[in-house]
mmCIF file of C-alpha atoms in Angstrom:
data_model
loop_
_atom_site.group_PDB
_atom_site.id
_atom_site.type_symbol
_atom_site.label_atom_id
_atom_site.label_comp_id
_atom_site.label_asym_id
_atom_site.label_seq_id
_atom_site.Cartn_x
_atom_site.Cartn_y
_atom_site.Cartn_z
ATOM 1 C CA MET A 218 -2.540 -4.099 -50.887
ATOM 2 C CA THR A 219 -6.574 -3.832 -49.938
ATOM 3 C CA SER A 220 -7.795 -1.590 -47.334
ATOM 4 C CA THR A 221 -8.780 -4.972 -45.066
ATOM 5 C CA LYS A 222 -5.259 -5.917 -45.289
ATOM 6 C CA ARG A 223 -3.638 -2.311 -44.415
ATOM 7 C CA LEU A 224 -5.910 -2.438 -41.506
ATOM 8 C CA ALA A 225 -5.005 -6.059 -40.178
ATOM 9 C CA LEU A 226 -0.733 -4.733 -40.159
ATOM 10 C CA LEU A 227 -2.136 -1.523 -38.279
ATOM 11 C CA ALA A 228 -3.937 -4.537 -35.815
ATOM 12 C CA ALA A 229 -0.638 -6.488 -35.719
ATOM 13 C CA ALA A 230 1.551 -3.596 -35.351
ATOM 14 C CA ALA A 231 -0.186 -1.908 -32.572
ATOM 15 C CA ALA A 232 -0.562 -5.199 -31.100
ATOM 16 C CA LEU A 233 3.541 -5.909 -31.277
ATOM 17 C CA SER A 234 4.160 -2.440 -29.912
ATOM 18 C CA ARG A 235 1.684 -2.991 -26.835
ATOM 19 C CA ALA A 236 3.741 -6.189 -25.958
ATOM 20 C CA VAL A 237 6.864 -4.717 -26.350
ATOM 21 C CA ALA A 238 5.903 -2.059 -23.762
ATOM 22 C CA PHE A 239 4.450 -4.363 -21.733
ATOM 23 C CA ARG A 240 6.572 -7.544 -21.986
ATOM 24 C CA THR A 241 7.742 -9.515 -19.763
ATOM 25 C CA GLN A 242 10.678 -8.755 -18.465
ATOM 26 C CA ILE A 243 12.794 -12.461 -18.026
ATOM 27 C CA ARG A 244 15.698 -11.847 -16.152
ATOM 28 C CA PRO A 245 19.352 -13.203 -17.025
ATOM 29 C CA ALA A 246 20.489 -13.820 -13.360
ATOM 30 C CA ALA A 247 18.982 -13.476 -10.070
ATOM 31 C CA ALA A 248 20.015 -11.386 -7.559
ATOM 32 C CA ALA A 249 20.869 -12.573 -4.740
ATOM 33 C CA ARG A 250 18.264 -13.288 -2.498
ATOM 34 C CA PRO A 251 17.804 -14.644 0.967
ATOM 35 C CA ALA A 252 17.326 -18.662 1.081
ATOM 36 C CA GLY A 253 13.760 -19.401 1.185
ATOM 37 C CA VAL A 254 12.328 -16.539 -0.828
ATOM 38 C CA PRO A 255 10.545 -17.324 -4.114
ATOM 39 C CA THR A 256 12.460 -16.380 -7.334
ATOM 40 C CA THR A 257 10.774 -14.563 -8.906
ATOM 41 C CA THR A 258 11.866 -15.146 -13.129
ATOM 42 C CA THR A 259 9.512 -12.926 -14.399
ATOM 43 C CA THR A 260 7.872 -9.562 -13.781
ATOM 44 C CA THR A 261 5.421 -6.618 -15.270
ATOM 45 C CA GLY A 262 4.939 -3.084 -13.682
ATOM 46 C CA LEU A 263 1.421 -3.898 -13.570
ATOM 47 C CA ARG A 264 -0.812 -6.517 -12.266
ATOM 48 C CA ALA A 265 -4.914 -6.962 -11.631
ATOM 49 C CA SER A 266 -4.842 -9.287 -9.111
ATOM 50 C CA ASP A 267 -7.201 -11.919 -11.009
ATOM 51 C CA GLY A 268 -7.732 -15.104 -10.633
ATOM 52 C CA ASP A 269 -7.435 -16.024 -14.072
ATOM 53 C CA ASP A 270 -4.059 -17.815 -13.653
ATOM 54 C CA ALA A 271 -4.299 -21.809 -13.433
ATOM 55 C CA GLU A 272 -1.145 -22.433 -11.042
ATOM 56 C CA GLY A 273 -1.487 -21.006 -7.878
ATOM 57 C CA ALA A 274 -4.637 -18.820 -8.094
ATOM 58 C CA SER A 275 -6.143 -21.369 -5.126
ATOM 59 C CA ALA A 276 -6.291 -20.033 -1.909
ATOM 60 C CA PRO A 277 -3.560 -20.175 0.964
ATOM 61 C CA PRO A 278 -3.911 -22.537 3.828
ATOM 62 C CA PRO A 279 -5.827 -20.708 6.877
ATOM 63 C CA LEU A 280 -3.843 -17.950 8.384
ATOM 64 C CA SER A 281 -4.563 -19.265 11.931
ATOM 65 C CA SER A 282 -1.805 -22.180 10.694
ATOM 66 C CA LEU A 283 0.663 -20.023 9.743
ATOM 67 C CA VAL A 284 1.380 -17.516 12.245
ATOM 68 C CA ASN A 285 1.327 -18.284 16.323
ATOM 69 C CA ARG A 286 0.085 -14.372 16.843
ATOM 70 C CA VAL A 287 -0.154 -11.028 15.216
ATOM 71 C CA ALA A 288 0.946 -7.833 16.521
ATOM 72 C CA VAL A 289 -0.996 -4.854 14.721
ATOM 73 C CA ALA A 290 -0.045 -1.502 15.609
ATOM 74 C CA GLY A 291 -2.403 1.122 16.248
ATOM 75 C CA ALA A 292 -5.118 -1.365 15.957
ATOM 76 C CA THR A 293 -8.046 1.456 16.834
ATOM 77 C CA GLY A 294 -6.839 3.644 13.849
ATOM 78 C CA ARG A 295 -8.674 3.912 10.600
ATOM 79 C CA THR A 296 -7.391 1.070 8.903
ATOM 80 C CA GLY A 297 -6.008 -0.671 11.842
ATOM 81 C CA ARG A 298 -9.789 -1.736 13.419
ATOM 82 C CA PHE A 299 -10.427 -3.788 10.293
ATOM 83 C CA VAL A 300 -7.456 -5.337 10.271
ATOM 84 C CA VAL A 301 -7.793 -6.501 13.885
ATOM 85 C CA ARG A 302 -11.139 -7.575 12.492
ATOM 86 C CA ARG A 303 -10.399 -9.296 9.719
ATOM 87 C CA LEU A 304 -7.504 -11.304 11.637
ATOM 88 C CA LEU A 305 -9.824 -12.008 14.512
ATOM 89 C CA ASP A 306 -12.261 -13.640 12.159
ATOM 90 C CA ARG A 307 -9.781 -15.855 11.087
ATOM 91 C CA ASN A 308 -9.279 -17.237 14.340
ATOM 92 C CA VAL A 309 -5.766 -15.456 14.665
ATOM 93 C CA PRO A 310 -4.769 -14.808 18.029
ATOM 94 C CA VAL A 311 -3.569 -10.609 18.199
ATOM 95 C CA LEU A 312 -1.756 -8.143 19.820
ATOM 96 C CA ALA A 313 -3.792 -4.862 19.562
ATOM 97 C CA MET A 314 -0.981 -2.096 19.896
ATOM 98 C CA VAL A 315 -2.660 1.243 21.212
ATOM 99 C CA ARG A 316 -2.528 4.315 23.116
ATOM 100 C CA ASP A 317 -5.522 4.573 24.578
ATOM 101 C CA ALA A 318 -6.261 1.454 26.117
ATOM 102 C CA ALA A 319 -9.486 2.658 27.477
ATOM 103 C CA LYS A 320 -10.788 3.587 23.519
ATOM 104 C CA ALA A 321 -9.647 -0.434 22.279
ATOM 105 C CA SER A 322 -11.980 -1.883 25.488
ATOM 106 C CA GLU A 323 -15.063 0.469 23.742
ATOM 107 C CA LEU A 324 -14.284 -0.746 20.343
ATOM 108 C CA PHE A 325 -13.631 -4.113 20.422
ATOM 109 C CA PRO A 326 -15.930 -6.634 22.149
ATOM 110 C CA ALA A 327 -14.191 -9.205 24.341
ATOM 111 C CA ASN A 328 -12.215 -11.929 22.682
ATOM 112 C CA ASP A 329 -10.475 -14.864 23.850
ATOM 113 C CA LEU A 330 -8.181 -13.779 20.638
ATOM 114 C CA LEU A 331 -7.394 -10.037 21.344
ATOM 115 C CA THR A 332 -4.962 -8.826 24.067
ATOM 116 C CA VAL A 333 -4.920 -5.104 24.575
ATOM 117 C CA ARG A 334 -1.854 -3.030 25.628
ATOM 118 C CA ALA A 335 -0.595 0.333 25.923
ATOM 119 C CA THR A 336 2.317 1.044 24.080
ATOM 120 C CA ASP A 337 4.462 3.661 23.505
ATOM 121 C CA LEU A 338 5.320 3.294 19.378
ATOM 122 C CA GLY A 339 8.069 6.172 19.793
ATOM 123 C CA SER A 340 10.111 3.422 22.594
ATOM 124 C CA GLU A 341 12.267 0.940 20.391
ATOM 125 C CA GLU A 342 11.922 -0.733 24.614
ATOM 126 C CA ASP A 343 8.641 -0.900 24.541
ATOM 127 C CA VAL A 344 7.560 -1.883 21.335
ATOM 128 C CA VAL A 345 9.983 -5.143 21.572
ATOM 129 C CA ALA A 346 8.930 -5.938 24.871
ATOM 130 C CA ALA A 347 5.013 -5.870 23.962
ATOM 131 C CA LEU A 348 5.793 -8.952 21.734
ATOM 132 C CA GLY A 349 7.112 -10.998 23.828
ATOM 133 C CA GLU A 350 4.741 -11.067 26.269
ATOM 134 C CA GLY A 351 1.952 -13.111 27.291
ATOM 135 C CA GLY A 352 1.818 -16.733 26.897
ATOM 136 C CA THR A 353 2.197 -16.551 23.009
ATOM 137 C CA LYS A 354 4.842 -14.736 21.865
ATOM 138 C CA CYS A 355 4.261 -12.752 18.258
ATOM 139 C CA ASP A 356 6.046 -13.972 15.340
ATOM 140 C CA ALA A 357 4.083 -11.319 12.830
ATOM 141 C CA ALA A 358 3.022 -7.662 13.323
ATOM 142 C CA ILE A 359 1.099 -5.653 10.500
ATOM 143 C CA TRP A 360 1.948 -1.443 11.076
ATOM 144 C CA ALA A 361 -1.030 0.308 10.402
ATOM 145 C CA ALA A 362 -0.193 2.990 13.121
ATOM 146 C CA THR A 363 -0.255 7.566 12.509
ATOM 147 C CA GLY A 364 0.354 9.377 14.640
ATOM 148 C CA PHE A 365 -3.023 11.774 15.205
ATOM 149 C CA SER A 366 -6.131 10.859 16.294
ATOM 150 C CA ASP A 367 -8.431 8.616 13.040
ATOM 151 C CA ALA A 368 -11.893 9.382 15.028
ATOM 152 C CA PRO A 369 -14.362 9.764 12.442
ATOM 153 C CA ASP A 370 -15.670 12.721 12.955
ATOM 154 C CA GLN A 371 -12.867 14.306 12.375
ATOM 155 C CA SER A 372 -11.879 17.716 10.766
ATOM 156 C CA PHE A 373 -10.625 17.490 7.093
ATOM 157 C CA LEU A 374 -7.527 18.236 8.647
ATOM 158 C CA ASP A 375 -7.157 15.475 10.872
ATOM 159 C CA LYS A 376 -7.988 13.161 8.590
ATOM 160 C CA LEU A 377 -4.990 14.520 6.160
ATOM 161 C CA LYS A 378 -3.262 13.948 8.995
ATOM 162 C CA ALA A 379 -3.927 10.367 9.521
ATOM 163 C CA VAL A 380 -3.779 9.248 6.317
ATOM 164 C CA PHE A 381 -0.254 10.200 6.237
ATOM 165 C CA GLY A 382 1.017 9.215 9.565
ATOM 166 C CA LEU A 383 2.914 12.560 10.114
ATOM 167 C CA ALA A 384 3.877 12.235 13.619
ATOM 168 C CA THR A 385 6.487 14.531 14.451
ATOM 169 C CA ASN A 386 7.525 15.009 18.103
ATOM 170 C CA ALA A 387 11.166 14.863 20.361
ATOM 171 C CA GLN A 388 11.778 11.910 19.622
ATOM 172 C CA GLY A 389 11.374 11.800 15.778
ATOM 173 C CA THR A 390 8.496 10.005 14.479
ATOM 174 C CA ILE A 391 6.364 6.871 15.295
ATOM 175 C CA ASP A 392 7.418 5.027 12.098
ATOM 176 C CA ALA A 393 10.962 5.574 12.214
ATOM 177 C CA VAL A 394 11.099 4.702 15.772
ATOM 178 C CA GLY A 395 8.433 1.951 16.465
ATOM 179 C CA LEU A 396 8.616 0.418 12.604
ATOM 180 C CA PRO A 397 12.432 -1.022 12.691
ATOM 181 C CA ALA A 398 11.417 -1.688 16.375
ATOM 182 C CA LEU A 399 8.832 -4.425 15.131
ATOM 183 C CA GLY A 400 11.633 -5.259 12.714
ATOM 184 C CA LYS A 401 14.289 -5.810 15.319
ATOM 185 C CA GLY A 402 12.305 -7.470 17.382
ATOM 186 C CA LEU A 403 11.253 -10.657 15.092
ATOM 187 C CA ALA A 404 14.139 -10.484 12.793
ATOM 188 C CA GLU A 405 15.668 -13.160 15.043
ATOM 189 C CA THR A 406 12.692 -15.101 15.631
ATOM 190 C CA PRO A 407 12.481 -18.150 13.715
ATOM 191 C CA ARG A 408 11.385 -17.627 9.665
ATOM 192 C CA ARG A 409 7.688 -18.055 9.021
ATOM 193 C CA LYS A 410 7.225 -20.076 5.830
ATOM 194 C CA ILE A 411 4.728 -22.360 3.568
ATOM 195 C CA ASP A 412 6.037 -25.265 1.323
ATOM 196 C CA GLY A 413 9.933 -23.839 2.059
ATOM 197 C CA ASP A 414 8.912 -20.414 1.048
ATOM 198 C CA VAL A 415 9.777 -17.393 3.192
ATOM 199 C CA LEU A 416 6.388 -15.050 4.529
ATOM 200 C CA PRO A 417 6.954 -11.792 5.116
ATOM 201 C CA LYS A 418 7.348 -11.368 9.468
ATOM 202 C CA VAL A 419 6.579 -7.077 9.618
ATOM 203 C CA VAL A 420 3.848 -6.334 6.483
ATOM 204 C CA MET A 421 4.381 -2.454 6.598
ATOM 205 C CA LEU A 422 1.414 0.332 5.918
ATOM 206 C CA SER A 423 2.552 3.094 4.042
ATOM 207 C CA SER A 424 1.265 5.160 1.104
ATOM 208 C CA ALA A 425 1.398 5.854 -2.715
ATOM 209 C CA GLY A 426 3.230 8.998 -3.415
ATOM 210 C CA VAL A 427 6.515 8.791 -1.048
ATOM 211 C CA THR A 428 9.064 8.942 -3.949
ATOM 212 C CA ARG A 429 7.616 11.201 -6.239
ATOM 213 C CA PRO A 430 9.042 14.446 -4.281
ATOM 214 C CA ASP A 431 12.630 12.925 -5.039
ATOM 215 C CA TRP A 432 12.004 12.332 -8.939
ATOM 216 C CA SER A 433 14.283 14.532 -11.357
ATOM 217 C CA GLU A 434 12.418 17.465 -12.757
ATOM 218 C CA GLU A 435 12.359 15.338 -15.957
ATOM 219 C CA LYS A 436 10.615 12.805 -14.735
ATOM 220 C CA LYS A 437 8.068 15.326 -12.874
ATOM 221 C CA GLU A 438 7.027 16.355 -16.033
ATOM 222 C CA ALA A 439 7.011 13.194 -18.285
ATOM 223 C CA LEU A 440 5.101 11.857 -15.655
ATOM 224 C CA GLU A 441 3.031 14.581 -14.080
ATOM 225 C CA GLY A 442 -0.754 12.474 -13.911
ATOM 226 C CA CYS A 443 0.507 11.039 -11.040
ATOM 227 C CA ALA A 444 4.152 13.278 -9.800
ATOM 228 C CA GLY A 445 1.485 16.644 -9.926
ATOM 229 C CA ILE A 446 -0.881 15.534 -8.002
ATOM 230 C CA PRO A 447 -1.815 17.703 -4.139
ATOM 231 C CA ILE A 448 -0.410 15.862 -1.632
ATOM 232 C CA VAL A 449 3.312 15.462 -3.780
ATOM 233 C CA ARG A 450 3.191 19.069 -5.322
ATOM 234 C CA LEU A 451 2.706 20.511 -1.961
ATOM 235 C CA ASN A 452 3.807 18.011 0.516
ATOM 236 C CA PRO A 453 3.817 19.684 4.263
ATOM 237 C CA PHE A 454 6.677 19.710 6.448
ATOM 238 C CA GLY A 455 8.515 16.220 4.100
ATOM 239 C CA ILE A 456 5.923 14.182 5.488
ATOM 240 C CA LEU A 457 5.702 12.198 2.045
ATOM 241 C CA GLY A 458 10.094 11.975 3.158
ATOM 242 C CA VAL A 459 9.007 10.243 6.648
ATOM 243 C CA LYS A 460 7.471 7.561 5.328
ATOM 244 C CA LYS A 461 9.780 6.841 2.621
ATOM 245 C CA GLU A 462 12.778 7.350 5.720
ATOM 246 C CA SER A 463 10.498 4.493 7.020
ATOM 247 C CA GLU A 464 10.709 2.073 4.482
ATOM 248 C CA GLU A 465 14.369 2.256 4.070
ATOM 249 C CA LYS A 466 14.454 1.439 7.501
ATOM 250 C CA LEU A 467 12.317 -1.659 7.464
ATOM 251 C CA ARG A 468 14.152 -2.701 4.527
ATOM 252 C CA GLY A 469 17.383 -2.227 6.944
ATOM 253 C CA CYS A 470 16.035 -3.604 9.343
ATOM 254 C CA GLY A 471 16.896 -7.726 8.487
ATOM 255 C CA VAL A 472 13.388 -8.514 8.945
ATOM 256 C CA ASP A 473 11.443 -10.553 6.810
ATOM 257 C CA TYR A 474 8.717 -7.745 5.013
ATOM 258 C CA CYS A 475 6.670 -6.144 2.339
ATOM 259 C CA ILE A 476 5.629 -2.472 2.024
ATOM 260 C CA PHE A 477 2.486 -2.244 0.558
ATOM 261 C CA ARG A 478 1.486 1.139 -0.440
ATOM 262 C CA PRO A 479 -2.089 2.155 -1.120
ATOM 263 C CA GLY A 480 -3.730 4.283 -2.844
ATOM 264 C CA GLY A 481 -6.255 7.556 -1.963
ATOM 265 C CA LEU A 482 -7.744 6.136 0.923
ATOM 266 C CA ASN A 483 -11.655 6.484 0.795
ATOM 267 C CA ASP A 484 -14.269 4.909 3.055
ATOM 268 C CA LYS A 485 -17.208 6.649 0.283
ATOM 269 C CA TRP A 486 -15.510 4.175 -2.559
ATOM 270 C CA SER A 487 -17.194 0.564 -2.099
ATOM 271 C CA PRO A 488 -15.138 -2.325 -0.344
ATOM 272 C CA ASN A 489 -14.775 -5.396 -1.428
ATOM 273 C CA GLN A 490 -13.706 -3.626 -5.162
ATOM 274 C CA ARG A 491 -10.796 -5.793 -7.114
ATOM 275 C CA PRO A 492 -7.226 -4.897 -6.353
ATOM 276 C CA ILE A 493 -4.416 -3.358 -8.765
ATOM 277 C CA PHE A 494 -1.149 -3.307 -7.638
ATOM 278 C CA SER A 495 2.079 -1.984 -9.325
ATOM 279 C CA GLN A 496 5.134 -0.676 -8.761
ATOM 280 C CA GLY A 497 6.919 2.382 -9.373
ATOM 281 C CA ASP A 498 5.045 4.032 -7.551
ATOM 282 C CA VAL A 499 3.038 5.821 -10.077
ATOM 283 C CA ALA A 500 -0.509 4.457 -8.858
ATOM 284 C CA VAL A 501 -3.333 7.144 -8.258
ATOM 285 C CA GLY A 502 -6.341 6.546 -7.449
ATOM 286 C CA ARG A 503 -9.390 5.186 -4.365
ATOM 287 C CA ILE A 504 -9.420 1.869 -1.928
ATOM 288 C CA ASN A 505 -11.622 1.627 0.577
ATOM 289 C CA ARG A 506 -9.876 0.867 4.262
ATOM 290 C CA GLN A 507 -11.304 -2.151 4.217
ATOM 291 C CA ASP A 508 -10.332 -3.395 1.026
ATOM 292 C CA VAL A 509 -6.647 -1.846 2.222
ATOM 293 C CA ALA A 510 -6.962 -4.534 5.519
ATOM 294 C CA LYS A 511 -8.173 -7.386 3.709
ATOM 295 C CA ILE A 512 -4.694 -6.736 1.443
ATOM 296 C CA LEU A 513 -2.289 -6.413 4.987
ATOM 297 C CA VAL A 514 -3.523 -9.657 6.041
ATOM 298 C CA ASP A 515 -3.787 -11.085 3.408
ATOM 299 C CA CYS A 516 0.071 -10.254 2.396
ATOM 300 C CA LEU A 517 1.085 -12.643 5.701
ATOM 301 C CA SER A 518 0.048 -15.792 4.266
ATOM 302 C CA ALA A 519 1.712 -14.761 0.739
ATOM 303 C CA PRO A 520 5.557 -15.513 0.553
ATOM 304 C CA GLU A 521 5.015 -13.652 -3.003
ATOM 305 C CA ALA A 522 5.098 -10.635 -1.093
ATOM 306 C CA THR A 523 7.918 -10.887 1.289
ATOM 307 C CA GLY A 524 11.039 -8.692 0.306
ATOM 308 C CA LYS A 525 8.478 -5.961 -2.153
ATOM 309 C CA THR A 526 6.804 -3.028 -2.343
ATOM 310 C CA PHE A 527 3.774 -2.232 -4.634
ATOM 311 C CA GLU A 528 1.539 0.091 -4.631
ATOM 312 C CA GLY A 529 -2.431 -0.607 -4.678
ATOM 313 C CA VAL A 530 -5.897 0.963 -5.773
ATOM 314 C CA SER A 531 -8.895 -0.872 -6.304
ATOM 315 C CA ILE A 532 -11.542 -0.422 -9.293
ATOM 316 C CA ALA A 533 -14.746 -1.285 -9.000
ATOM 317 C CA ASN A 534 -16.661 -4.439 -8.718
ATOM 318 C CA GLY A 535 -19.404 -3.201 -11.135
ATOM 319 C CA GLU A 536 -22.216 -5.834 -11.852
ATOM 320 C CA GLY A 537 -19.687 -8.840 -10.142
ATOM 321 C CA TYR A 538 -17.502 -8.874 -13.247
ATOM 322 C CA TYR A 539 -14.431 -7.617 -11.408
ATOM 323 C CA PRO A 540 -14.568 -9.308 -7.631
ATOM 324 C CA PRO A 541 -11.560 -9.659 -5.370
ATOM 325 C CA ALA A 542 -9.128 -12.794 -6.836
ATOM 326 C CA ALA A 543 -9.551 -15.963 -4.294
ATOM 327 C CA SER A 544 -5.801 -14.713 -3.499
ATOM 328 C CA ILE A 545 -3.393 -12.244 -3.997
ATOM 329 C CA GLY A 546 -0.358 -14.568 -4.527
ATOM 330 C CA PRO A 547 -0.601 -14.993 -8.287
ATOM 331 C CA ALA A 548 -0.374 -11.108 -8.859
ATOM 332 C CA LEU A 549 2.046 -10.147 -6.637
ATOM 333 C CA ALA A 550 4.432 -12.863 -8.318
ATOM 334 C CA ARG A 551 4.597 -10.942 -11.074
ATOM 335 C CA LEU A 552 5.616 -8.034 -9.093
ATOM 336 C CA THR A 553 9.624 -7.275 -9.008
ATOM 337 C CA PRO A 554 11.461 -7.817 -5.431
ATOM 338 C CA ASP A 555 13.121 -4.559 -3.943
ATOM 339 C CA ILE A 556 16.630 -6.619 -4.511
ATOM 340 C CA ASP A 557 16.296 -6.447 -7.731
ATOM 341 C CA ASN A 558 18.055 -4.163 -10.753
ATOM 342 C CA GLY A 559 20.974 -3.156 -8.004
ATOM 343 C CA GLY A 560 18.013 -2.405 -4.968
ATOM 344 C CA LYS A 561 16.030 -0.319 -7.291
ATOM 345 C CA GLY A 562 12.565 -2.447 -7.708
ATOM 346 C CA PRO A 563 11.026 -2.169 -11.037
ATOM 347 C CA SER A 564 13.422 -0.800 -14.337
ATOM 348 C CA GLU A 565 12.366 2.314 -15.331
ATOM 349 C CA GLU A 566 11.276 1.402 -18.589
ATOM 350 C CA VAL A 567 8.864 -1.005 -16.926
ATOM 351 C CA THR A 568 7.740 1.672 -14.495
ATOM 352 C CA ARG A 569 6.892 4.447 -16.968
ATOM 353 C CA ALA A 570 4.451 1.906 -19.172
ATOM 354 C CA THR A 571 3.105 1.364 -16.099
ATOM 355 C CA TYR A 572 2.115 4.658 -15.390
ATOM 356 C CA ALA A 573 0.376 5.019 -18.744
ATOM 357 C CA ILE A 574 -2.019 2.035 -17.998
ATOM 358 C CA MET A 575 -2.110 3.002 -14.609
ATOM 359 C CA GLN A 576 -3.577 7.083 -16.080
ATOM 360 C CA GLN A 577 -6.938 5.355 -17.413
ATOM 361 C CA LEU A 578 -7.456 3.634 -14.457
ATOM 362 C CA LEU A 579 -8.367 7.205 -12.409
ATOM 363 C CA PRO A 580 -12.002 7.898 -11.561
ATOM 364 C CA GLY A 581 -13.859 10.690 -13.019
ATOM 365 C CA GLU A 582 -14.635 11.888 -16.697
ATOM 366 C CA LYS A 583 -11.726 14.365 -17.037
ATOM 367 C CA GLN A 584 -8.935 11.969 -15.191
ATOM 368 C CA GLU A 585 -6.559 14.607 -14.919
ATOM 369 C CA ALA A 586 -5.346 14.066 -11.042
ATOM 370 C CA ASN A 587 -2.734 16.415 -11.614
ATOM 371 C CA LYS A 588 -4.992 19.435 -12.248
ATOM 372 C CA LEU A 589 -7.190 18.453 -8.268
ATOM 373 C CA ALA A 590 -6.726 20.913 -5.424
ATOM 374 C CA MET A 591 -5.642 19.599 -2.204
ATOM 375 C CA GLY A 592 -9.071 18.831 -0.945
ATOM 376 C CA GLN A 593 -11.006 18.653 -3.939
ATOM 377 C CA THR A 594 -13.184 15.489 -5.472
ATOM 378 C CA TYR A 595 -12.625 14.103 -8.553
ATOM 379 C CA GLU A 596 -16.597 14.308 -9.018
ATOM 380 C CA GLN A 597 -15.945 18.025 -8.180
ATOM 381 C CA LEU A 598 -13.022 18.538 -10.939
ATOM 382 C CA ASP A 599 -15.538 16.998 -13.355
ATOM 383 C CA VAL A 600 -18.450 20.014 -12.734
ATOM 384 C CA ASP A 601 -15.950 22.283 -12.045
ATOM 385 C CA GLU A 602 -16.568 22.716 -8.568
ATOM 386 C CA GLN A 603 -14.128 24.124 -5.880
ATOM 387 C CA GLY A 604 -12.960 21.600 -3.015
ATOM 388 C CA THR A 605 -12.685 22.396 0.307
ATOM 389 C CA LEU A 606 -8.830 24.260 1.078
ATOM 390 C CA GLY A 607 -9.679 26.808 -1.767
ATOM 391 C CA GLU A 608 -8.661 26.717 -5.859
ATOM 392 C CA ARG A 609 -5.333 24.882 -7.349
ATOM 393 C CA GLY A 610 -2.399 26.653 -6.624
ATOM 394 C CA THR A 611 -3.619 28.761 -3.665
ATOM 395 C CA GLU A 612 -4.714 26.112 -1.542
ATOM 396 C CA GLU A 613 -2.708 25.510 1.575
ATOM 397 C CA ALA A 614 -1.974 22.374 3.324
ATOM 398 C CA PRO A 615 -3.122 23.025 6.872
ATOM 399 C CA ILE A 616 -0.816 19.965 8.334
ATOM 400 C CA LYS A 617 1.497 21.236 11.757
ATOM 401 C CA PRO A 618 3.866 19.214 13.210
ATOM 402 C CA THR A 619 3.178 18.131 16.620
ATOM 403 C CA ALA A 620 5.091 19.595 20.059
#
């Protein structure tokens, strides 16, 4: 056999191996799902939100034609404010559910489409009441709330708290109370649909990493690049468990939903980048809050998002080669509904294959997220520079529950 033929065979074998590892899985029978929710016949664990698909790649109808009014919990937060602005830019009436109405009036210019209401997200009664007030009742909601201040000049400690939305108090977390209250308040309203397919009523902003503390030791070792990152390794006060529990409560409250788990929120990472969606909770990387807000809003008009939980980071749109797609629908259509695989979502095979690819998309040169110390950037790791909170293994996550 000539060397040329040998190389050709090796290349073909490698291509086949990749195809098997990331093959499209065809399920012999679809799991029972609510009527009107799109049936996903194929799925892959990883999907770039590109626009190359001829079918379904066009932009959806204007959101203002698909929704009456959207409640935004945490409207003055660092992500929530971008959500409100995007909705208003699309001529969508907004109910801003906030702790401090005065702060909201300073943050948002007067707008006939915007109603600001001081709302106790730790009270189911107050949340449900807010949804029904006013001339136009809410028929959708975006949960972008955190339990701490999101002021731009806040300390690193407060930023860390805000990212994961920990809010421990006598009544429990606002995630555990307010989020299912949104679901309860909207569950009995008419279903939102487009061309017969069901749209999400509640879109939740969660966080990548929420399931990793509960992985087996074997899985943590095999997927160390995402299981060994600082917030998972330290998991102070079980903050990731708070988000995971809140996700489960939303799934169980009977409302049409979707859950988005972004990677590291980084305002220094440029916005308007292409998102990479994945499942299995193996995503590690960065994404700008403005892009997170866009995804949350886009999900309201994407039936492909209904009943799904997925992660997302972004890759740089260098020289215009990787712009965001016109619609996230084609990318989300290939993801697995939460009810599939016995309610476990994507299979373990798909999850591990997805992990192998996602690790190649990490920022920096070393691309070893598990070697980061809390408070250390990828750039600092590349040059062996110590982060804000000291060396890995000696840092202490300074998170304390509120009274």
